Amino acid sequence: MASKKNININLKVWRQKNAKAAGSMESYKLDNVSTDSSFLEMMDQLNEQLVAEKKEPIAFDHDCREGICGMCSMYINGRAHGPDTGITTCQLHMRMFNDGDTIFVEPWRSKAFPVIKDLVVDRSAFDRIQQAGGFVSVNTSGNTIDANTIPVPKADADKAFEAAACIGCGACVATCKNGSAMLFVGAKVSQYALLPQGKVEATERVLNMVRQMDEEGFGNCTNTGACEIECPKGISLENIARMNREYLKASLIK
Amino acid sequence: MAKSALLKSSLAKKYWMALTGLFLCLFLAGHLAGNLQLIFGDALQFNKYALFMTTNPAVKLLSYLTYISIIFHAIDGIMLAIQNKKARPVAYAMNNPSGNSSFASRNMAVLGTVILVFIATHMVNFWAKMHFSQMPLQKTTIEFQGMKNDFYITTDGGYVPVNDPAYVIKNKTEIYDANVNLKIKDAYKDLHKITFDFFRDAKWGLPFTIFYVLSMIVLAFHLLHGFQSAFQSLGINNKFTPAIKLFGKLFAIIVPLLFAIIPLYIHFTK
Ligand code: HEM
Ligand code: SF4
Ligand code: FES
């Protein structure tokens, strides 16, 4: 951790004009970065410098800047969301770096997440997996029953809630050596499988979501456990095991 | 759809990896128990065991299951590894995977391929000889009234003199009465001698001993990750998981270690 208030850093950032263009790592120097700033604020500062130099600013995804939307996808110094655990890139602070450091910034690398521009990748594969079954069909006729009228054991509710904490950031895919999306899909399958409302469509859901996951070109889990460590929301491998159980059960009865 | 799902989907491939992998772990335990007789048993005991292993119908069935498991596990594993490589077409310029995962977990396919090469070599050296070539037969020297004579030990517990023109060997192990051309007894294939000669060979004994020990280290790493991983693949992650992980670690260290001691023992006690 830096002891100085302001640091000077070197950056190597992936630049790519568009989805079809070939990209490369470009080097930048950025002085006077406050160690109180977040990583994204540092990127803003770099972009202001680039604009002042009449250069194209670096495109990167971001939205909430408080760790809840999952947009800020950056692979920093060989780790998804950079050093430190349990955080997104917007929650990473420059105090984690030292004066004179060289920081590598790359987009998520996965066949299923093609680069659109610079650090921005297309994560619509996750949306398609969700659309394949990551929901509960409810009749919105106006007399919808309140969810709390169905009793749920506390332990199940807690586990479902933990799984539902997934923000769909894709760090699990980015960090997995196999580019596997199983932590994400495991979380989405679990969140419903644990609740009475979700059990009704559990069989179809897991079969459809896994089929969509495979079609999108994600790799296969080898249980390295990297995703669990890099996940900003602490989604556990137990969710992948639950998906494996659900899928086995579903393919045997269906 | 579900039928094809149980064969082709990513998860199905993982179930098969786990089931074949765990079956191979059972095989390893059995194979080890048999092989330890090379250290703790005598030649006759080991050769009796080898005969049982190549002829008993139940063992035959198990051995076919083992061959199929190895082939399936290897093909499935390599297919998965190729798919996984394709899932990340552009590599990171800077990557720090040791920060979040173990060496073994990231290199299962490479470790497995080394094991495959080992299995192939091992089978050429012992299994193929035992099944297809003319093996030496087990002999013993008996001293009687100051005269030393060699005898074949036969499966019914008898002895047949080696250099006696009254007997001939046919079909690799059958002892015939030369005069009436009638099979009278069976001898034991001397796998014990083949094994000891192999690791004590003046030129190749040491290189093969080293190769076997290195292969067992590779196997240990494969199992260090693989054993517990198989349970996770099958969806078993619960209050027993810490115990499974501990047992897996012990299994991954003890089994390859005991296997490795066998060639070391044979080579260095000559
Ligand atoms: C005695 C020999 C072997 C034993 C006992 C064994 C055991 C195991 C076990 C228990 C697993 C974990 C399965 C899982 O994660 O679900 C595994 C995984 C694996 N094995 Fe083996 N294996 C052996 C030989 C081989 C061979 C010859 C290969 C050939 C290439 C191989 C390649 C792999 C691969 C690539 C994986 C990772 C699969 C994945 O997680 O997707 N193994 N092995
Ligand atoms: S499981 Fe974790 S790492 Fe993966 S998408 Fe969800 S929040 Fe992100
Ligand atoms: S910008 Fe929303 S989580 Fe980082």
PDB file of N, CA and C in Angstrom, chain A residues 40-71:
ATOM      1  N   LEU A  40     -11.514   3.704 -10.980  1.00  0.00           N
ATOM      2  CA  LEU A  40     -12.246   4.319 -12.098  1.00  0.00           C
ATOM      3  C   LEU A  40     -11.992   5.826 -12.163  1.00  0.00           C
ATOM      4  N   GLU A  41     -11.840   6.471 -10.993  1.00  0.00           N
ATOM      5  CA  GLU A  41     -11.501   7.902 -10.993  1.00  0.00           C
ATOM      6  C   GLU A  41     -10.126   8.111 -11.615  1.00  0.00           C
ATOM      7  N   MET A  42      -9.227   7.177 -11.352  1.00  0.00           N
ATOM      8  CA  MET A  42      -7.906   7.253 -11.976  1.00  0.00           C
ATOM      9  C   MET A  42      -8.055   7.128 -13.496  1.00  0.00           C
ATOM     10  N   MET A  43      -8.938   6.219 -13.943  1.00  0.00           N
ATOM     11  CA  MET A  43      -9.160   6.055 -15.389  1.00  0.00           C
ATOM     12  C   MET A  43      -9.757   7.341 -15.987  1.00  0.00           C
ATOM     13  N   ASP A  44     -10.661   7.996 -15.222  1.00  0.00           N
ATOM     14  CA  ASP A  44     -11.227   9.273 -15.681  1.00  0.00           C
ATOM     15  C   ASP A  44     -10.112  10.306 -15.871  1.00  0.00           C
ATOM     16  N   GLN A  45      -9.210  10.331 -14.883  1.00  0.00           N
ATOM     17  CA  GLN A  45      -8.086  11.279 -14.929  1.00  0.00           C
ATOM     18  C   GLN A  45      -7.220  11.014 -16.167  1.00  0.00           C
ATOM     19  N   LEU A  46      -6.981   9.735 -16.438  1.00  0.00           N
ATOM     20  CA  LEU A  46      -6.189   9.371 -17.615  1.00  0.00           C
ATOM     21  C   LEU A  46      -6.920   9.811 -18.887  1.00  0.00           C
ATOM     22  N   ASN A  47      -8.244   9.605 -18.915  1.00  0.00           N
ATOM     23  CA  ASN A  47      -9.008   9.996 -20.104  1.00  0.00           C
ATOM     24  C   ASN A  47      -8.991  11.505 -20.315  1.00  0.00           C
ATOM     25  N   GLU A  48      -9.066  12.272 -19.198  1.00  0.00           N
ATOM     26  CA  GLU A  48      -8.988  13.741 -19.334  1.00  0.00           C
ATOM     27  C   GLU A  48      -7.656  14.133 -19.949  1.00  0.00           C
ATOM     28  N   GLN A  49      -6.605  13.454 -19.484  1.00  0.00           N
ATOM     29  CA  GLN A  49      -5.269  13.716 -20.034  1.00  0.00           C
ATOM     30  C   GLN A  49      -5.244  13.392 -21.528  1.00  0.00           C
ATOM     31  N   LEU A  50      -5.862  12.253 -21.918  1.00  0.00           N
ATOM     32  CA  LEU A  50      -5.867  11.855 -23.335  1.00  0.00           C
ATOM     33  C   LEU A  50      -6.645  12.865 -24.172  1.00  0.00           C
ATOM     34  N   VAL A  51      -7.796  13.325 -23.635  1.00  0.00           N
ATOM     35  CA  VAL A  51      -8.611  14.302 -24.371  1.00  0.00           C
ATOM     36  C   VAL A  51      -7.807  15.596 -24.556  1.00  0.00           C
ATOM     37  N   ALA A  52      -7.124  16.027 -23.491  1.00  0.00           N
ATOM     38  CA  ALA A  52      -6.311  17.240 -23.575  1.00  0.00           C
ATOM     39  C   ALA A  52      -5.219  17.093 -24.629  1.00  0.00           C
ATOM     40  N   GLU A  53      -4.726  15.849 -24.774  1.00  0.00           N
ATOM     41  CA  GLU A  53      -3.690  15.586 -25.798  1.00  0.00           C
ATOM     42  C   GLU A  53      -4.326  15.322 -27.160  1.00  0.00           C
ATOM     43  N   LYS A  54      -5.644  15.491 -27.255  1.00  0.00           N
ATOM     44  CA  LYS A  54      -6.416  15.251 -28.478  1.00  0.00           C
ATOM     45  C   LYS A  54      -6.316  13.800 -28.939  1.00  0.00           C
ATOM     46  N   LYS A  55      -6.270  12.902 -27.969  1.00  0.00           N
ATOM     47  CA  LYS A  55      -6.251  11.467 -28.283  1.00  0.00           C
ATOM     48  C   LYS A  55      -7.601  10.866 -27.895  1.00  0.00           C
ATOM     49  N   GLU A  56      -7.907   9.748 -28.469  1.00  0.00           N
ATOM     50  CA  GLU A  56      -9.163   9.053 -28.182  1.00  0.00           C
ATOM     51  C   GLU A  56      -9.148   8.523 -26.737  1.00  0.00           C
ATOM     52  N   PRO A  57     -10.142   8.892 -25.919  1.00  0.00           N
ATOM     53  CA  PRO A  57     -10.158   8.353 -24.549  1.00  0.00           C
ATOM     54  C   PRO A  57     -10.427   6.839 -24.546  1.00  0.00           C
ATOM     55  N   ILE A  58     -10.101   6.229 -23.432  1.00  0.00           N
ATOM     56  CA  ILE A  58     -10.259   4.768 -23.313  1.00  0.00           C
ATOM     57  C   ILE A  58     -11.706   4.445 -22.951  1.00  0.00           C
ATOM     58  N   ALA A  59     -12.324   3.558 -23.740  1.00  0.00           N
ATOM     59  CA  ALA A  59     -13.699   3.159 -23.433  1.00  0.00           C
ATOM     60  C   ALA A  59     -13.688   2.069 -22.367  1.00  0.00           C
ATOM     61  N   PHE A  60     -14.476   2.275 -21.299  1.00  0.00           N
ATOM     62  CA  PHE A  60     -14.630   1.208 -20.297  1.00  0.00           C
ATOM     63  C   PHE A  60     -16.043   1.256 -19.741  1.00  0.00           C
ATOM     64  N   ASP A  61     -16.535   0.113 -19.301  1.00  0.00           N
ATOM     65  CA  ASP A  61     -17.891   0.022 -18.765  1.00  0.00           C
ATOM     66  C   ASP A  61     -17.919   0.449 -17.306  1.00  0.00           C
ATOM     67  N   HIS A  62     -18.959   1.176 -16.928  1.00  0.00           N
ATOM     68  CA  HIS A  62     -19.160   1.534 -15.524  1.00  0.00           C
ATOM     69  C   HIS A  62     -20.558   2.079 -15.407  1.00  0.00           C
ATOM     70  N   ASP A  63     -21.120   2.005 -14.215  1.00  0.00           N
ATOM     71  CA  ASP A  63     -22.444   2.589 -14.038  1.00  0.00           C
ATOM     72  C   ASP A  63     -22.622   3.080 -12.603  1.00  0.00           C
ATOM     73  N   CYS A  64     -22.859   2.163 -11.672  1.00  0.00           N
ATOM     74  CA  CYS A  64     -23.209   2.593 -10.319  1.00  0.00           C
ATOM     75  C   CYS A  64     -22.036   3.175  -9.543  1.00  0.00           C
ATOM     76  N   ARG A  65     -20.860   2.675  -9.825  1.00  0.00           N
ATOM     77  CA  ARG A  65     -19.642   3.052  -9.088  1.00  0.00           C
ATOM     78  C   ARG A  65     -19.783   2.840  -7.588  1.00  0.00           C
ATOM     79  N   GLU A  66     -20.589   1.864  -7.203  1.00  0.00           N
ATOM     80  CA  GLU A  66     -20.648   1.522  -5.773  1.00  0.00           C
ATOM     81  C   GLU A  66     -20.798   0.007  -5.567  1.00  0.00           C
ATOM     82  N   GLY A  67     -20.351  -0.752  -6.560  1.00  0.00           N
ATOM     83  CA  GLY A  67     -20.267  -2.193  -6.361  1.00  0.00           C
ATOM     84  C   GLY A  67     -21.554  -2.965  -6.461  1.00  0.00           C
ATOM     85  N   ILE A  68     -22.572  -2.409  -7.124  1.00  0.00           N
ATOM     86  CA  ILE A  68     -23.821  -3.162  -7.191  1.00  0.00           C
ATOM     87  C   ILE A  68     -24.312  -3.483  -8.601  1.00  0.00           C
ATOM     88  N   CYS A  69     -23.766  -2.793  -9.615  1.00  0.00           N
ATOM     89  CA  CYS A  69     -24.312  -3.046 -10.951  1.00  0.00           C
ATOM     90  C   CYS A  69     -23.519  -4.100 -11.721  1.00  0.00           C
ATOM     91  N   GLY A  70     -22.240  -4.242 -11.399  1.00  0.00           N
ATOM     92  CA  GLY A  70     -21.420  -5.264 -12.052  1.00  0.00           C
ATOM     93  C   GLY A  70     -20.859  -4.856 -13.398  1.00  0.00           C
ATOM     94  N   MET A  71     -20.997  -3.590 -13.785  1.00  0.00           N
ATOM     95  CA  MET A  71     -20.534  -3.177 -15.111  1.00  0.00           C
ATOM     96  C   MET A  71     -19.008  -3.078 -15.241  1.00  0.00           C
TER      97      MET A  71
END
